Short mmCIF file of C-alpha atoms and ligand atoms in Angstrom, two decimals:
data_model
loop_
_atom_site.label_atom_id
_atom_site.label_comp_id
_atom_site.label_asym_id
_atom_site.label_seq_id
_atom_site.Cartn_x
_atom_site.Cartn_y
_atom_site.Cartn_z
CA MET R 14 10.61 4.58 -17.83
CA ASP R 15 7.81 2.56 -19.45
CA LEU R 16 4.40 1.93 -18.06
CA ARG R 17 2.93 -1.57 -17.50
CA CYS R 18 -0.63 -2.58 -16.78
CA VAL R 19 -0.93 -4.53 -13.56
CA ALA R 20 -3.78 -6.57 -14.88
CA CYS R 21 -3.01 -7.44 -18.51
CA GLY R 22 0.72 -6.58 -18.68
CA GLU R 23 0.37 -4.29 -21.76
CA ARG R 24 3.40 -2.01 -22.00
CA SER R 25 3.11 1.72 -22.89
CA PRO R 26 5.86 4.29 -23.37
CA HIS R 27 6.42 6.95 -20.74
CA ASP R 28 3.48 9.35 -20.62
CA PRO R 29 2.57 11.41 -17.59
CA LEU R 30 -0.93 11.94 -18.95
CA LEU R 31 -1.71 8.21 -19.23
CA LEU R 32 -3.34 7.11 -16.07
CA SER R 33 -4.95 3.72 -17.03
CA CYS R 34 -4.17 0.90 -19.42
CA PRO R 35 -5.18 1.82 -22.94
CA ARG R 36 -6.08 -1.81 -23.59
CA CYS R 37 -8.07 -2.92 -20.50
CA GLY R 38 -8.44 0.22 -18.44
CA GLU R 39 -6.78 -1.09 -15.29
CA ALA R 40 -4.04 0.51 -13.11
CA LEU R 41 -0.52 1.15 -14.44
CA GLU R 42 2.88 0.93 -12.81
CA VAL R 43 6.12 2.68 -13.71
CA LEU R 44 8.97 0.46 -14.80
CA LEU R 45 12.49 1.63 -14.25
CA ALA R 46 14.72 1.49 -17.32
CA PRO R 47 16.87 -1.69 -17.37
CA GLU R 48 20.01 0.38 -17.71
CA VAL R 49 19.12 2.22 -14.45
CA LEU R 50 18.77 -1.07 -12.58
CA ALA R 51 21.88 -2.41 -14.22
CA GLY R 52 23.99 0.58 -13.33
CA LYS R 53 25.05 2.05 -10.06
CA PRO R 54 22.89 5.10 -9.49
CA GLU R 55 24.41 7.71 -7.19
CA PHE R 56 22.35 9.30 -4.50
CA ALA R 57 23.13 12.79 -3.22
CA GLY R 58 21.41 15.46 -1.17
CA ARG R 59 18.42 14.93 1.19
CA GLY R 60 14.81 13.93 1.00
CA VAL R 61 12.79 12.51 -1.89
CA TRP R 62 15.02 13.93 -4.62
CA ARG R 63 18.12 12.30 -3.17
CA TYR R 64 16.78 9.35 -5.16
CA GLY R 65 16.35 11.35 -8.36
CA PRO R 66 18.04 8.76 -10.53
CA LEU R 67 15.16 6.35 -9.63
CA LEU R 68 12.40 8.98 -10.15
CA PRO R 69 10.63 10.30 -13.15
CA GLY R 70 11.21 13.91 -14.04
CA GLY R 71 12.94 16.51 -11.87
CA PRO R 72 12.14 18.53 -8.73
CA ALA R 73 10.40 21.56 -10.28
CA VAL R 74 8.26 21.97 -7.16
CA SER R 75 9.57 20.94 -3.71
CA LEU R 76 8.76 21.94 -0.19
CA GLY R 77 11.52 19.83 1.43
CA GLU R 78 9.61 16.53 1.62
CA GLY R 79 11.01 13.16 2.86
CA ASP R 80 13.79 12.58 5.22
CA THR R 81 11.46 11.98 8.03
CA GLY R 82 12.50 10.48 11.43
CA LEU R 83 12.83 6.73 11.86
CA HIS R 84 12.35 6.65 15.64
CA ARG R 85 13.36 3.64 17.77
CA CYS R 86 10.52 3.00 20.23
CA GLU R 87 12.05 1.07 23.08
CA ARG R 88 9.28 1.44 25.65
CA LEU R 89 6.54 0.61 23.23
CA GLY R 90 8.61 -2.14 21.68
CA ARG R 91 9.08 -3.73 25.16
CA ASP R 92 5.39 -3.50 25.71
CA LEU R 93 4.63 -5.16 22.40
CA GLY R 94 7.41 -7.81 22.66
CA ILE R 95 9.26 -6.51 19.58
CA PRO R 96 13.08 -6.31 20.05
CA ARG R 97 13.60 -3.44 17.58
CA LEU R 98 10.44 -1.43 16.89
CA PHE R 99 10.79 1.70 14.75
CA VAL R 100 8.14 4.29 13.81
CA LYS R 101 8.71 6.19 10.51
CA ASN R 102 7.00 9.41 11.30
CA GLU R 103 5.58 10.74 8.09
CA GLY R 104 3.91 13.52 9.97
CA GLU R 105 7.22 15.28 9.70
CA ASN R 106 6.63 16.01 6.02
CA PRO R 107 5.76 19.59 4.98
CA THR R 108 1.99 19.20 5.01
CA GLY R 109 2.03 16.62 7.72
CA SER R 110 1.59 13.34 5.75
CA PHE R 111 3.35 10.83 3.44
CA LYS R 112 1.37 12.26 0.49
CA ASP R 113 4.03 15.03 0.00
CA ARG R 114 6.56 12.41 -1.20
CA GLY R 115 4.34 11.64 -4.14
CA MET R 116 3.04 15.10 -4.69
CA THR R 117 6.42 16.70 -5.32
CA VAL R 118 6.91 14.16 -8.12
CA GLY R 119 3.33 14.33 -9.51
CA ILE R 120 3.16 18.14 -9.59
CA SER R 121 6.61 18.45 -11.08
CA LEU R 122 5.58 16.19 -13.94
CA ALA R 123 2.26 17.99 -14.31
CA ILE R 124 4.12 21.29 -14.92
CA ALA R 125 6.52 19.72 -17.40
CA ALA R 126 3.40 18.31 -19.27
CA GLY R 127 1.91 21.68 -19.41
CA VAL R 128 -1.34 20.91 -17.60
CA ARG R 129 -3.74 23.73 -16.72
CA ALA R 130 -5.02 22.51 -13.39
CA VAL R 131 -4.86 19.56 -10.98
CA ALA R 132 -7.57 17.61 -9.20
CA CYS R 133 -8.10 14.82 -6.70
CA ALA R 134 -10.74 13.12 -4.57
CA SER R 135 -9.64 12.83 -1.02
CA THR R 136 -10.31 11.71 2.57
CA GLY R 137 -8.22 14.76 3.45
CA ASN R 138 -4.49 14.33 3.35
CA THR R 139 -4.16 14.10 -0.49
CA SER R 140 -6.17 17.31 -0.80
CA ALA R 141 -4.04 19.17 1.76
CA SER R 142 -0.84 18.07 0.06
CA MET R 143 -2.02 18.67 -3.43
CA ALA R 144 -3.41 22.16 -2.55
CA ALA R 145 -0.06 23.12 -1.04
CA TYR R 146 2.10 21.96 -3.97
CA ALA R 147 -0.35 23.41 -6.55
CA ALA R 148 -0.16 26.75 -4.73
CA ARG R 149 3.63 26.62 -4.94
CA ALA R 150 3.43 25.81 -8.63
CA GLY R 151 0.82 28.44 -9.37
CA LEU R 152 -1.70 25.86 -10.63
CA PRO R 153 -5.43 25.96 -9.81
CA ALA R 154 -6.37 22.94 -7.60
CA PHE R 155 -9.80 21.24 -7.60
CA VAL R 156 -10.63 19.00 -4.60
CA LEU R 157 -13.54 16.66 -4.00
CA VAL R 158 -14.07 15.53 -0.41
CA PRO R 159 -16.93 13.57 1.18
CA ALA R 160 -19.07 16.29 2.94
CA GLY R 161 -18.71 16.29 6.78
CA ARG R 162 -16.20 13.40 6.80
CA VAL R 163 -12.88 15.10 6.56
CA ALA R 164 -10.75 15.92 9.64
CA ALA R 165 -10.65 19.62 10.58
CA GLY R 166 -6.95 20.17 10.21
CA LYS R 167 -6.84 18.67 6.65
CA LEU R 168 -9.76 20.69 5.38
CA SER R 169 -8.32 23.91 6.78
CA GLN R 170 -5.00 23.21 4.88
CA ALA R 171 -6.93 22.96 1.56
CA VAL R 172 -8.83 26.08 2.39
CA ALA R 173 -5.66 28.02 3.39
CA HIS R 174 -3.91 27.04 0.18
CA GLY R 175 -6.80 28.28 -1.94
CA ALA R 176 -8.04 25.06 -3.51
CA ALA R 177 -11.53 24.99 -5.01
CA ILE R 178 -13.26 22.54 -2.66
CA ALA R 179 -16.36 20.55 -3.56
CA GLU R 180 -17.88 18.83 -0.53
CA VAL R 181 -19.65 15.92 -2.27
CA GLU R 182 -22.78 14.67 -0.71
CA GLY R 183 -21.66 11.10 -0.64
CA SER R 184 -18.89 8.78 0.24
CA PHE R 185 -15.18 9.15 -0.67
CA ASP R 186 -15.71 6.23 -3.13
CA GLU R 187 -18.43 8.28 -4.87
CA ALA R 188 -16.19 11.34 -4.99
CA MET R 189 -13.45 9.14 -6.50
CA GLU R 190 -15.66 7.92 -9.24
CA LEU R 191 -16.72 11.50 -9.98
CA VAL R 192 -13.25 12.86 -10.26
CA LEU R 193 -12.23 9.96 -12.53
CA GLU R 194 -15.15 10.93 -14.73
CA LEU R 195 -14.07 14.59 -14.63
CA ALA R 196 -10.57 13.78 -15.61
CA ARG R 197 -11.72 11.55 -18.48
CA THR R 198 -13.86 14.31 -19.97
CA ARG R 199 -11.68 17.33 -19.26
CA ARG R 200 -8.15 16.47 -20.45
CA GLU R 201 -6.68 19.74 -19.19
CA VAL R 202 -7.35 18.60 -15.57
CA TYR R 203 -4.54 16.44 -14.26
CA LEU R 204 -5.51 13.80 -11.72
CA LEU R 205 -3.18 13.38 -8.68
CA ASN R 206 -4.89 10.53 -6.86
CA SER R 207 -2.78 7.42 -6.27
CA ILE R 208 -4.23 5.88 -9.42
CA ASN R 209 -1.49 8.15 -10.90
CA PRO R 210 1.48 5.84 -11.07
CA TYR R 211 3.95 8.58 -11.19
CA ARG R 212 2.82 10.00 -7.81
CA LEU R 213 3.50 6.62 -6.31
CA GLU R 214 7.07 6.75 -7.55
CA GLY R 215 7.69 9.54 -5.02
CA GLN R 216 6.18 7.48 -2.18
CA LYS R 217 8.56 4.47 -2.75
CA THR R 218 11.40 6.71 -1.37
CA LEU R 219 10.12 5.90 2.12
CA ALA R 220 11.55 2.33 1.58
CA PHE R 221 14.92 3.76 0.41
CA GLU R 222 15.20 5.82 3.55
CA VAL R 223 14.43 2.98 5.82
CA CYS R 224 17.04 0.81 4.12
CA GLU R 225 19.71 3.41 4.30
CA ALA R 226 18.99 4.23 7.92
CA LEU R 227 18.94 0.52 9.09
CA GLY R 228 21.70 -0.68 6.60
CA GLU R 229 19.31 -3.55 5.55
CA ALA R 230 15.56 -4.08 5.10
CA PRO R 231 13.61 -4.69 8.28
CA ASP R 232 11.82 -8.01 8.87
CA ALA R 233 8.42 -6.48 8.51
CA VAL R 234 6.86 -3.19 7.53
CA VAL R 235 3.43 -2.47 8.91
CA LEU R 236 1.21 0.24 7.40
CA PRO R 237 -2.44 1.31 7.04
CA MET R 238 -4.18 0.56 3.78
CA GLY R 239 -6.86 2.88 2.28
CA ASN R 240 -6.66 3.18 -1.50
CA ALA R 241 -3.62 1.01 -1.04
CA GLY R 242 -1.26 3.12 -3.12
CA ASN R 243 1.30 3.46 -0.29
CA VAL R 244 1.71 -0.21 0.54
CA SER R 245 2.26 -0.86 -3.17
CA ALA R 246 4.74 2.09 -3.56
CA VAL R 247 6.77 1.08 -0.49
CA TRP R 248 7.03 -2.50 -1.70
CA LYS R 249 8.18 -1.34 -5.10
CA GLY R 250 10.87 0.69 -3.32
CA PHE R 251 12.18 -2.35 -1.45
CA GLN R 252 12.18 -4.44 -4.69
CA GLU R 253 14.15 -1.78 -6.49
CA PHE R 254 16.76 -1.49 -3.73
CA ARG R 255 17.07 -5.24 -3.72
CA ALA R 256 17.49 -5.34 -7.59
CA LEU R 257 20.25 -2.68 -7.15
CA GLY R 258 22.00 -4.86 -4.53
CA ARG R 259 21.60 -2.29 -1.90
CA ILE R 260 19.86 -4.74 0.45
CA GLY R 261 20.04 -8.51 0.63
CA ARG R 262 16.47 -9.43 1.50
CA LEU R 263 12.92 -8.07 1.42
CA PRO R 264 10.60 -7.37 4.26
CA ARG R 265 7.10 -8.81 4.80
CA MET R 266 4.49 -6.19 4.00
CA ILE R 267 1.70 -6.11 6.64
CA GLY R 268 -1.39 -4.07 5.64
CA VAL R 269 -3.86 -2.87 8.30
CA GLN R 270 -7.42 -1.74 7.75
CA ALA R 271 -10.15 -0.58 10.18
CA GLU R 272 -12.73 -3.27 11.01
CA GLY R 273 -15.46 -1.19 9.43
CA ALA R 274 -13.59 -0.40 6.14
CA ALA R 275 -11.68 -3.56 5.30
CA PRO R 276 -12.25 -4.56 1.64
CA LEU R 277 -8.63 -5.62 1.13
CA VAL R 278 -8.56 -7.84 4.28
CA ARG R 279 -11.73 -9.49 3.00
CA VAL R 280 -9.88 -10.38 -0.15
CA LEU R 281 -6.42 -11.22 1.26
CA ARG R 282 -7.45 -13.01 4.51
CA ASP R 283 -11.07 -14.22 3.87
CA GLY R 284 -10.82 -14.90 0.14
CA ALA R 285 -13.57 -12.56 -0.93
CA SER R 286 -13.80 -12.25 -4.77
CA GLU R 287 -14.66 -8.56 -4.93
CA CYS R 288 -12.65 -5.76 -3.29
CA ARG R 289 -15.51 -3.63 -2.09
CA VAL R 290 -17.47 -2.92 1.00
CA GLU R 291 -20.52 -0.69 1.07
CA ARG R 292 -20.81 2.14 3.63
CA PRO R 293 -17.34 1.94 5.17
CA GLU R 294 -17.15 3.36 8.68
CA THR R 295 -14.27 4.16 11.03
CA VAL R 296 -12.94 6.83 13.34
CA ALA R 297 -9.86 6.83 11.12
CA THR R 298 -11.41 8.92 8.38
CA ALA R 299 -8.24 8.93 6.27
CA ILE R 300 -8.86 5.19 5.55
CA ARG R 301 -12.63 5.22 5.35
CA ILE R 302 -12.56 3.72 1.82
CA GLY R 303 -14.68 0.98 0.46
CA ALA R 304 -13.34 0.46 -3.03
CA PRO R 305 -9.58 0.90 -3.10
CA VAL R 306 -8.36 1.82 -6.55
CA ASN R 307 -4.89 0.12 -6.10
CA TRP R 308 -6.28 -3.21 -4.82
CA ARG R 309 -4.48 -5.33 -7.43
CA LYS R 310 -1.08 -3.88 -6.58
CA ALA R 311 -1.70 -4.15 -2.81
CA VAL R 312 -2.76 -7.82 -3.10
CA ALA R 313 0.45 -8.58 -4.98
CA ALA R 314 2.65 -6.63 -2.49
CA VAL R 315 1.15 -8.48 0.56
CA ARG R 316 1.24 -11.95 -1.13
CA LEU R 317 4.62 -11.69 -2.90
CA SER R 318 6.27 -10.42 0.30
CA GLY R 319 4.90 -13.21 2.35
CA GLY R 320 3.04 -10.69 4.50
CA GLU R 321 -0.47 -10.48 5.84
CA ALA R 322 -3.51 -8.22 6.15
CA GLY R 323 -5.68 -7.70 9.20
CA THR R 324 -8.10 -5.49 10.93
CA VAL R 325 -8.33 -3.41 14.06
CA THR R 326 -11.31 -1.82 15.81
CA ASP R 327 -11.76 1.88 16.28
CA ALA R 328 -11.23 1.50 20.12
CA GLU R 329 -7.92 -0.31 19.35
CA ILE R 330 -6.80 2.44 17.00
CA LEU R 331 -7.53 5.18 19.62
CA ALA R 332 -5.66 3.19 22.33
CA ALA R 333 -2.66 2.84 20.02
CA GLN R 334 -2.75 6.60 19.21
CA ARG R 335 -2.63 7.28 22.97
CA ASP R 336 0.24 4.79 23.46
CA LEU R 337 2.36 6.41 20.82
CA ALA R 338 1.70 9.87 22.20
CA ARG R 339 2.17 9.03 25.89
CA LEU R 340 4.87 6.46 25.74
CA GLU R 341 6.95 7.76 22.82
CA GLY R 342 6.11 11.40 22.30
CA LEU R 343 4.76 10.83 18.81
CA PHE R 344 1.33 12.39 18.12
CA VAL R 345 -0.21 10.74 15.01
CA GLU R 346 -3.62 10.74 13.51
CA PRO R 347 -5.86 7.73 14.08
CA ALA R 348 -5.19 5.96 10.69
CA ALA R 349 -1.45 6.29 11.38
CA ALA R 350 -1.74 4.52 14.71
CA SER R 351 -3.44 1.47 13.18
CA PRO R 352 -0.16 -0.45 12.66
CA ILE R 353 0.71 -0.20 16.39
CA ALA R 354 -2.94 -1.35 17.17
CA TYR R 355 -2.33 -4.37 14.97
CA LEU R 356 0.93 -5.33 16.59
CA ARG R 357 -0.78 -5.09 20.10
CA LYS R 358 -3.08 -7.98 19.17
CA ARG R 359 -1.06 -10.00 16.68
CA ARG R 360 2.46 -11.27 16.94
CA ILE R 361 4.40 -11.29 13.66
CA PRO R 362 6.46 -14.51 13.71
CA GLU R 363 10.23 -14.09 13.58
CA ALA R 364 10.03 -10.34 13.23
CA ALA R 365 12.77 -8.79 15.36
CA THR R 366 13.07 -5.52 13.48
CA VAL R 367 9.71 -3.98 12.65
CA VAL R 368 9.02 -0.61 11.09
CA CYS R 369 5.49 0.90 11.45
CA VAL R 370 4.62 3.71 9.12
CA ALA R 371 2.88 6.48 10.89
CA THR R 372 1.28 8.09 7.87
CA GLY R 373 -0.07 11.39 9.20
CA HIS R 374 0.40 13.96 12.03
CA GLY R 375 -1.95 14.04 15.08
CA LEU R 376 -2.76 17.71 14.54
CA LYS R 377 -4.60 16.77 11.34
CA ASP R 378 -7.45 15.50 13.42
CA PRO R 379 -7.59 17.24 16.78
CA ASP R 380 -11.16 16.07 17.35
CA ALA R 381 -10.07 12.40 17.45
CA VAL R 382 -8.38 13.01 20.81
CA GLY R 383 -11.61 13.99 22.29
CA THR R 384 -12.22 10.46 23.46
CA ALA R 385 -8.96 10.10 25.42
CA PRO R 386 -8.97 10.28 29.19
CA VAL R 387 -8.24 14.01 29.88
CA ARG R 388 -6.13 15.36 32.79
CA ARG R 389 -7.27 18.94 32.40
CA ARG R 390 -9.22 21.29 34.65
CA ARG R 391 -9.88 24.99 35.03
CA VAL R 392 -8.19 26.53 38.08
CA PRO R 393 -8.37 30.00 39.67
CA ALA R 394 -5.28 32.10 38.96
CA ASN R 395 -3.51 31.55 42.33
CA LEU R 396 -0.70 29.28 43.51
CA GLU R 397 -2.78 27.73 46.34
CA ALA R 398 -5.50 26.59 44.04
CA LEU R 399 -2.99 25.34 41.52
CA ARG R 400 -1.17 23.29 44.15
CA ALA R 401 -4.47 21.99 45.49
CA ALA R 402 -5.48 20.94 41.95
CA PHE R 403 -2.30 19.10 41.15
CA SER R 404 -2.16 17.22 44.48
CA GLU R 405 -5.76 16.54 45.15
CA VAL R 406 -7.29 16.11 41.77
CA TRP R 407 -4.36 14.22 40.31
CA PRO R 408 -2.24 12.83 43.13
CA GLY R 409 1.11 11.84 41.90
CA SER R 410 0.84 13.91 38.78
CA GLY R 411 3.81 16.01 39.58
CA ALA R 412 7.08 15.02 38.01
CA HIS R 413 7.59 11.28 38.79
CA GLY R 414 4.94 11.38 41.43
CA LEU R 415 6.54 14.12 43.65
CA PRO R 416 3.76 15.62 45.85
CA ILE R 417 3.67 18.92 44.15
CA GLY R 418 1.12 20.27 46.65
CA SER R 419 3.15 19.90 49.81
C1 AN7 E 510 -2.97 9.25 7.23
O1 AN7 E 510 -5.97 11.64 1.42
O2 AN7 E 510 -6.67 8.38 0.54
O3 AN7 E 510 -3.41 3.16 1.21
O4 AN7 E 510 -7.43 10.87 -0.03
O5 AN7 E 510 -4.26 9.88 4.84
O6 AN7 E 510 -2.04 4.84 0.04
O7 AN7 E 510 -4.48 5.18 0.28
C2 AN7 E 510 -5.48 9.11 2.43
C3 AN7 E 510 -4.92 7.94 2.75
C4 AN7 E 510 -3.10 6.11 5.36
C5 AN7 E 510 -3.98 5.27 3.27
N1 AN7 E 510 -2.85 6.97 6.33
O8 AN7 E 510 -2.95 5.35 2.21
C6 AN7 E 510 -6.57 10.73 0.86
C7 AN7 E 510 -6.23 9.32 1.21
C8 AN7 E 510 -3.25 8.26 6.17
C9 AN7 E 510 -3.91 8.61 4.92
C10 AN7 E 510 -3.75 6.36 4.16
C11 AN7 E 510 -4.20 7.65 3.97
P1 AN7 E 510 -3.25 4.58 0.87
#
């Protein structure tokens, strides 16, 4: 598995420690060996490592990642006018987000390479995932997060798993620059951000699972974009399954960003020349990112697939989060609801089968639910008061509107 620079095309031999192009410094991608693509790789077992023949290294550290539910959402689909709407619920992963798919690959390689410690900058989920896998591997973990801007559930995961946490007084983008600097100067610290092309190899397995579950690629895949590693990884997965003859066509990749943090949409839709916004802001803190490190890969994925990129407002994100929870029983974090928010306002032409990637669990960010209309009240501990509350305060709130108080 060689590496290739996404900017200048320079090829480098397999090297888990090489995280940027030695010639121009830009991002790298992993190339499958031609004999793998020419052969007939066999898949066995479950989860991410089912696709071992298409992954670098082996499963040295695993918590049972992948194999998440692909949920048909009929009620929400009817509402949005989409004949076959599916939600790939990545909150079902061991630490509650899609990051685990990449982390099992990244940490396994790190151990094989004999690194002494791992590090990342994170808006929360990467740090939660890395901390868990590092703990299981017995490696020290160093985490940089923007102070005060990480959802409570994610931070408590990193704390619980014993990571060393630096709450940086600055933005995620500043934390990212710092950790890149740290990794450059301290070779024994292995970087597990999505700039690491091997970590992204694990994330491509989401595409494989979708193809195997549906028997074909969907018409469109909609997912949130932050650093934009995931949209790139998932697109790579579909391309590889197509090259292997496992699917006959490719889906359109639709990337969604929050209105206040949309550098990629500015490039893809508005033709901006620089992929950067200052002071990104959104309730979806997972994707509060102004300078996505994988922007070149994401631009290629969206353009080559014939897809599109667009924005949603914070209010639209929170409404979509509520819809998923109340219509479909799926509780996802705000960033993970942004694809549904996008489909609410924009029709994807000729897309009958659409897969939305719900990237993280709702319990990650309990505070975000604080803005939802609440049906909750304190009642004295007696049946009379209980009945009165259910019938008077919320008439029709018994099962299917049965008057519970009478
Ligand atoms: C729930 O944890 O960047 O476009 O540091 O947690 O691949 O960056 C999280 C990103 C979408 C965006 N949804 O994915 C981090 C981090 C959720 C996320 C994204 C993230 P990329």
